[in-house]
Amino acid sequence: MDLGLTGKRTLVMGASSGLGKAIAQALRQEGAKVAICARGKQRLEATALEIDASPLVCDLSQPGAAQHLVEHAESVIGPLDILITNTGGPPVGNFMDVGSELWQQGFQGLWMSAVEGIRTVLSGMQERSWGRIVLVTSLAAKEPVPGLTVSNALRAGLLGLANSLSHEVAGQGVTVNSVLPGYTKTERLAELGVSDEELSANIPAGRLGRPEELAALTAFLCSEHAGYITGQAISVDGGQLMSI
Ligand SMILES: NC(=O)c1ccc[n+]([C@@H]2O[C@H](COP(=O)([O-])OP(=O)(O)OC[C@H]3O[C@@H](n4cnc5c(N)ncnc54)[C@H](OP(=O)(O)O)[C@@H]3O)[C@@H](O)[C@H]2O)c1
């Protein structure tokens, strides 16, 4: 199936490794022109070389960074048709483990980076009557995960944001969807300190996800074929979520 992505100018946030990298690679393989960002310059440049993308160093946990990033990406690859919001996971812990400073940090990194990035890119997409915005969130957005209080709280809100925004911009050819990774084999998962076997035991599919499985869905949501799909939150989790 031709996804109709040839030449589409795309920015994937948080994409020197893991899910972001897999998404950037999938879009690039479909012919999109791709810019990627991360904090660490060396790995970012290596990934950019590997997948043939433009590397833009950026720390999304800094206020204003996502706006600057979008402007930078547009100056390098041209007006953006596709924006994928993604970053590292927020601070880990139960409610009483997380102080105000860490809440602020999580909020800026996870929430405001998406808000600032989308605000910066949106008017151009509306003017050109075509745009695809995909937010990478988590299965925690629908079913809280013990010990990830900040993530559980903020990601649920992002689904509300994506759905509200999708209504506002549907008439201008812009779609806004969320993808919800379940346990997928990346560095972030290793940070959680639980073995693959323990995690897999609770997944109906009996294994962890592969980054390219989330990437395939994301590429489809960015395609011409997905122009009538908007406001949705779709999980790629091996059947783990029980909610309907
Ligand atoms: N993997 C899973 O099982 C899973 C499940 C549910 C949800 N998620 C969520 O999905 C997102 C991506 O996860 P992942 O597994 O792909 O993580 P990952 O392998 O750690 O990759 C995260 C990427 O984002 C970049 N990044 C991190 N913090 C950043 C910042 N402040 N500014 C700019 N770039 C930043 C990292 O590069 P630098 O470190 O160099 O900046 C890296 O390229 C996370 O929010 C994670 O919580 C993951």
Tab-separated table of C-alpha atoms and ligand atoms in Angstrom:
chain	number	residue	atom	x	y	z
A	1	MET	CA	0.000	0.000	0.000
A	2	ASP	CA	1.372	3.413	-0.946
A	3	LEU	CA	0.849	5.615	2.116
A	4	GLY	CA	1.187	8.810	0.061
A	5	LEU	CA	3.944	10.164	2.298
A	6	THR	CA	6.558	10.939	-0.346
A	7	GLY	CA	8.058	14.358	0.333
A	8	LYS	CA	5.922	15.052	3.422
A	9	ARG	CA	7.958	17.199	5.784
A	10	THR	CA	8.029	15.563	9.173
A	11	LEU	CA	9.402	16.304	12.625
A	12	VAL	CA	9.715	13.444	15.104
A	13	MET	CA	10.532	14.566	18.642
A	14	GLY	CA	12.648	12.368	20.941
A	15	ALA	CA	13.897	10.195	18.103
A	16	SER	CA	17.543	9.221	18.542
A	17	SER	CA	16.414	5.852	19.954
A	18	GLY	CA	13.413	3.701	20.841
A	19	LEU	CA	9.917	4.452	19.621
A	20	GLY	CA	10.742	7.870	18.160
A	21	LYS	CA	13.579	6.450	16.099
A	22	ALA	CA	11.398	3.603	14.813
A	23	ILE	CA	8.674	6.080	13.815
A	24	ALA	CA	11.166	8.371	12.087
A	25	GLN	CA	12.610	5.394	10.220
A	26	ALA	CA	9.184	4.129	9.134
A	27	LEU	CA	8.207	7.565	7.809
A	28	ARG	CA	11.545	7.978	6.060
A	29	GLN	CA	11.131	4.573	4.405
A	30	GLU	CA	7.781	5.809	3.079
A	31	GLY	CA	9.553	8.733	1.416
A	32	ALA	CA	8.917	11.476	3.984
A	33	LYS	CA	11.538	14.155	4.586
A	34	VAL	CA	12.349	13.757	8.262
A	35	ALA	CA	13.920	15.850	11.036
A	36	ILE	CA	14.572	14.276	14.435
A	37	CYS	CA	15.488	15.699	17.828
A	38	ALA	CA	17.034	14.532	21.106
A	39	ARG	CA	19.342	15.964	23.784
A	40	GLY	CA	22.418	13.819	23.185
A	41	LYS	CA	24.211	15.103	20.061
A	42	GLN	CA	26.422	12.111	19.348
A	43	ARG	CA	23.696	9.468	19.294
A	44	LEU	CA	21.317	11.831	17.507
A	45	GLU	CA	23.807	12.396	14.709
A	46	ALA	CA	24.521	8.663	14.420
A	47	THR	CA	20.787	7.917	14.154
A	48	ALA	CA	20.287	10.710	11.636
A	49	LEU	CA	23.046	9.250	9.487
A	50	GLU	CA	21.630	5.741	9.816
A	51	ILE	CA	18.069	6.643	8.798
A	52	ASP	CA	18.848	9.650	6.575
A	53	ALA	CA	17.186	12.379	8.658
A	54	SER	CA	18.144	15.909	9.782
A	55	PRO	CA	19.411	16.008	13.399
A	56	LEU	CA	18.302	18.911	15.629
A	57	VAL	CA	19.639	18.921	19.188
A	58	CYS	CA	16.960	20.013	21.657
A	59	ASP	CA	16.040	19.512	25.316
A	60	LEU	CA	12.252	19.381	25.365
A	61	SER	CA	12.162	19.779	29.147
A	62	GLN	CA	13.090	23.471	28.735
A	63	PRO	CA	10.261	26.025	28.394
A	64	GLY	CA	10.036	27.289	24.813
A	65	ALA	CA	12.298	24.524	23.456
A	66	ALA	CA	9.561	22.792	21.437
A	67	GLN	CA	8.541	26.067	19.766
A	68	HIS	CA	12.137	26.786	18.867
A	69	LEU	CA	12.554	23.203	17.627
A	70	VAL	CA	9.582	23.432	15.242
A	71	GLU	CA	10.852	26.759	13.901
A	72	HIS	CA	14.316	25.258	13.449
A	73	ALA	CA	12.923	22.171	11.688
A	74	GLU	CA	10.884	24.359	9.310
A	75	SER	CA	13.983	26.401	8.478
A	76	VAL	CA	15.860	23.182	7.622
A	77	ILE	CA	13.288	20.973	5.836
A	78	GLY	CA	10.462	23.432	5.097
A	79	PRO	CA	6.916	23.902	6.462
A	80	LEU	CA	5.892	20.821	8.417
A	81	ASP	CA	3.137	18.491	7.218
A	82	ILE	CA	3.549	15.958	10.036
A	83	LEU	CA	4.425	16.364	13.714
A	84	ILE	CA	5.055	13.441	16.057
A	85	THR	CA	5.257	14.517	19.705
A	86	ASN	CA	7.370	12.216	21.849
A	87	THR	CA	9.949	12.501	24.612
A	88	GLY	CA	11.516	10.517	27.435
A	89	GLY	CA	9.357	9.208	30.247
A	90	PRO	CA	8.579	11.536	33.186
A	91	PRO	CA	9.905	10.986	36.758
A	92	VAL	CA	9.093	7.568	38.205
A	93	GLY	CA	7.490	7.097	41.657
A	94	ASN	CA	4.340	6.983	43.747
A	95	PHE	CA	2.576	10.223	44.678
A	96	MET	CA	4.569	10.936	47.864
A	97	ASP	CA	7.871	10.169	46.125
A	98	VAL	CA	7.502	13.058	43.710
A	99	GLY	CA	8.080	16.629	44.883
A	100	SER	CA	6.776	19.801	43.229
A	101	GLU	CA	9.960	20.370	41.299
A	102	LEU	CA	9.731	16.931	39.663
A	103	TRP	CA	6.038	17.477	38.894
A	104	GLN	CA	6.961	20.724	37.135
A	105	GLN	CA	9.739	18.965	35.265
A	106	GLY	CA	7.405	16.175	34.159
A	107	PHE	CA	4.724	18.671	33.163
A	108	GLN	CA	7.101	20.755	31.070
A	109	GLY	CA	8.747	17.749	29.430
A	110	LEU	CA	5.696	15.645	28.689
A	111	TRP	CA	2.842	18.142	28.444
A	112	MET	CA	4.113	21.560	27.510
A	113	SER	CA	6.526	20.239	24.882
A	114	ALA	CA	3.516	18.768	23.068
A	115	VAL	CA	1.414	21.919	23.539
A	116	GLU	CA	4.185	24.255	22.402
A	117	GLY	CA	5.127	22.071	19.422
A	118	ILE	CA	1.535	21.735	18.224
A	119	ARG	CA	0.787	25.454	18.702
A	120	THR	CA	3.782	26.365	16.563
A	121	VAL	CA	3.028	23.976	13.731
A	122	LEU	CA	-0.746	24.206	13.575
A	123	SER	CA	-1.530	27.448	11.764
A	124	GLY	CA	0.705	26.484	8.818
A	125	MET	CA	-1.055	23.110	8.506
A	126	GLN	CA	-4.444	24.834	8.606
A	127	GLU	CA	-3.414	27.306	5.902
A	128	ARG	CA	-2.238	24.459	3.668
A	129	SER	CA	-5.367	22.383	4.514
A	130	TRP	CA	-3.305	19.299	5.332
A	131	GLY	CA	-1.653	18.089	8.512
A	132	ARG	CA	-1.070	15.034	10.656
A	133	ILE	CA	-0.318	15.253	14.361
A	134	VAL	CA	0.346	12.104	16.369
A	135	LEU	CA	1.047	12.144	20.111
A	136	VAL	CA	3.052	9.229	21.498
A	137	THR	CA	1.616	8.615	24.974
A	138	SER	CA	1.286	5.288	26.836
A	139	LEU	CA	-1.148	2.593	27.833
A	140	ALA	CA	-0.929	4.401	31.215
A	141	ALA	CA	-3.132	7.101	29.671
A	142	LYS	CA	-6.064	4.690	29.827
A	143	GLU	CA	-5.059	2.334	32.654
A	144	PRO	CA	-2.773	3.754	35.357
A	145	VAL	CA	0.424	1.803	36.018
A	146	PRO	CA	1.464	1.459	39.705
A	147	GLY	CA	4.544	3.550	40.538
A	148	LEU	CA	4.190	5.864	37.528
A	149	THR	CA	1.947	8.526	39.085
A	150	VAL	CA	3.226	11.479	37.052
A	151	SER	CA	2.948	9.561	33.804
A	152	ASN	CA	-0.546	8.267	34.659
A	153	ALA	CA	-1.808	11.740	35.501
A	154	LEU	CA	-0.327	13.689	32.616
A	155	ARG	CA	-0.863	11.193	29.825
A	156	ALA	CA	-4.580	10.860	30.510
A	157	GLY	CA	-4.835	14.639	30.067
A	158	LEU	CA	-3.022	14.468	26.746
A	159	LEU	CA	-5.749	12.201	25.357
A	160	GLY	CA	-8.307	14.873	26.279
A	161	LEU	CA	-6.176	17.519	24.617
A	162	ALA	CA	-5.798	15.490	21.405
A	163	ASN	CA	-9.487	14.736	21.169
A	164	SER	CA	-10.541	18.376	21.811
A	165	LEU	CA	-8.066	19.683	19.287
A	166	SER	CA	-9.123	17.122	16.679
A	167	HIS	CA	-12.632	18.617	16.700
A	168	GLU	CA	-11.289	22.141	16.249
A	169	VAL	CA	-9.155	21.360	13.210
A	170	ALA	CA	-10.943	18.460	11.456
A	171	GLY	CA	-12.528	20.849	8.951
A	172	GLN	CA	-9.118	22.073	7.822
A	173	GLY	CA	-7.662	18.712	6.808
A	174	VAL	CA	-5.651	18.270	9.999
A	175	THR	CA	-5.960	15.058	12.007
A	176	VAL	CA	-4.856	14.612	15.618
A	177	ASN	CA	-4.468	11.125	17.086
A	178	SER	CA	-2.679	9.459	19.989
A	179	VAL	CA	-0.801	6.171	19.938
A	180	LEU	CA	-0.492	4.247	23.195
A	181	PRO	CA	2.514	1.933	23.398
A	182	GLY	CA	2.268	-0.991	25.754
A	183	TYR	CA	5.483	-2.574	27.033
A	184	THR	CA	7.864	-2.229	24.107
A	185	LYS	CA	11.507	-3.249	24.065
A	186	THR	CA	13.453	0.053	24.318
A	187	GLU	CA	15.892	1.745	26.703
A	188	ARG	CA	13.031	3.381	28.612
A	189	LEU	CA	11.756	-0.063	29.525
A	190	ALA	CA	15.159	-1.072	30.865
A	191	GLU	CA	15.022	2.037	33.134
A	192	LEU	CA	11.924	0.638	34.865
A	193	GLY	CA	14.085	-2.209	36.219
A	194	VAL	CA	11.645	-5.087	35.618
A	195	SER	CA	12.722	-8.119	33.590
A	196	ASP	CA	11.285	-8.870	30.140
A	197	GLU	CA	9.983	-12.207	31.438
A	198	GLU	CA	8.083	-10.609	34.334
A	199	LEU	CA	6.507	-8.037	32.039
A	200	SER	CA	5.661	-10.567	29.334
A	201	ALA	CA	3.830	-12.766	31.848
A	202	ASN	CA	1.089	-10.123	32.094
A	203	ILE	CA	0.762	-9.470	28.367
A	204	PRO	CA	-1.845	-11.586	26.553
A	205	ALA	CA	0.411	-11.785	23.468
A	206	GLY	CA	3.094	-13.306	25.758
A	207	ARG	CA	5.881	-10.980	24.619
A	208	LEU	CA	7.039	-7.372	24.600
A	209	GLY	CA	6.182	-5.126	21.688
A	210	ARG	CA	8.681	-4.161	19.012
A	211	PRO	CA	9.215	-0.448	18.289
A	212	GLU	CA	8.472	-1.020	14.597
A	213	GLU	CA	4.985	-2.275	15.493
A	214	LEU	CA	4.037	1.094	17.012
A	215	ALA	CA	5.827	2.818	14.121
A	216	ALA	CA	3.730	1.008	11.513
A	217	LEU	CA	0.495	2.251	13.089
A	218	THR	CA	1.882	5.769	13.377
A	219	ALA	CA	2.931	5.822	9.725
A	220	PHE	CA	-0.552	4.712	8.709
A	221	LEU	CA	-2.157	7.460	10.828
A	222	CYS	CA	0.049	9.950	8.971
A	223	SER	CA	-0.976	8.620	5.565
A	224	GLU	CA	-3.476	9.900	3.008
A	225	HIS	CA	-5.620	6.829	3.761
A	226	ALA	CA	-6.093	7.934	7.388
A	227	GLY	CA	-7.572	11.346	6.567
A	228	TYR	CA	-10.936	10.399	8.123
A	229	ILE	CA	-9.421	9.012	11.354
A	230	THR	CA	-9.049	11.693	14.007
A	231	GLY	CA	-9.393	12.193	17.761
A	232	GLN	CA	-8.547	8.542	18.376
A	233	ALA	CA	-6.342	6.940	21.012
A	234	ILE	CA	-5.071	3.597	19.726
A	235	SER	CA	-3.008	1.176	21.791
A	236	VAL	CA	-0.319	-1.206	20.522
A	237	ASP	CA	0.005	-3.401	23.589
A	238	GLY	CA	-0.391	-7.099	22.772
A	239	GLY	CA	-3.930	-7.061	24.172
A	240	GLN	CA	-3.033	-5.733	27.608
A	241	LEU	CA	-5.621	-2.961	28.015
A	242	MET	CA	-8.949	-4.312	29.246
A	243	SER	CA	-10.956	-1.113	28.722
A	244	ILE	CA	-13.287	-0.906	25.725
B	1	LIG	N1	9.007	1.567	25.766
B	1	LIG	C1	7.882	1.332	26.413
B	1	LIG	O1	7.591	0.217	26.815
B	1	LIG	C2	6.910	2.466	26.625
B	1	LIG	C3	5.618	2.147	27.056
B	1	LIG	C4	4.725	3.165	27.264
B	1	LIG	C5	5.110	4.479	27.056
B	1	LIG	N2	6.377	4.765	26.660
B	1	LIG	C6	6.742	6.166	26.493
B	1	LIG	O2	7.092	6.441	25.150
B	1	LIG	C7	8.066	7.491	25.117
B	1	LIG	C8	9.283	7.004	24.337
B	1	LIG	O3	9.770	5.861	24.982
B	1	LIG	P1	11.007	4.998	24.476
B	1	LIG	O4	10.797	3.676	25.072
B	1	LIG	O5	11.199	5.133	23.024
B	1	LIG	O6	12.206	5.756	25.249
B	1	LIG	P2	13.764	5.811	24.918
B	1	LIG	O7	14.220	4.584	24.232
B	1	LIG	O8	14.403	6.205	26.209
B	1	LIG	O9	13.892	7.033	23.863
B	1	LIG	C9	13.572	8.336	24.230
B	1	LIG	C10	14.088	9.271	23.156
B	1	LIG	O10	13.709	10.607	23.507
B	1	LIG	C11	14.873	11.418	23.683
B	1	LIG	N3	14.628	12.323	24.802
B	1	LIG	C12	14.470	12.002	26.105
B	1	LIG	N4	14.264	13.095	26.820
B	1	LIG	C13	14.301	14.144	25.963
B	1	LIG	C14	14.211	15.553	26.116
B	1	LIG	N5	14.018	16.114	27.316
B	1	LIG	N6	14.299	16.337	25.024
B	1	LIG	C15	14.505	15.781	23.795
B	1	LIG	N7	14.599	14.465	23.586
B	1	LIG	C16	14.514	13.647	24.670
B	1	LIG	C17	16.013	10.428	23.951
B	1	LIG	O11	17.285	10.938	23.579
B	1	LIG	P3	18.196	11.786	24.637
B	1	LIG	O12	18.182	11.011	25.912
B	1	LIG	O13	19.516	11.911	23.995
B	1	LIG	O14	17.514	13.111	24.767
B	1	LIG	C18	15.604	9.285	23.035
B	1	LIG	O15	15.950	9.572	21.691
B	1	LIG	C19	8.390	7.813	26.585
B	1	LIG	O16	7.627	8.911	27.001
B	1	LIG	C20	7.965	6.549	27.312
B	1	LIG	O17	7.644	6.792	28.650
B	1	LIG	C21	7.287	3.781	26.430
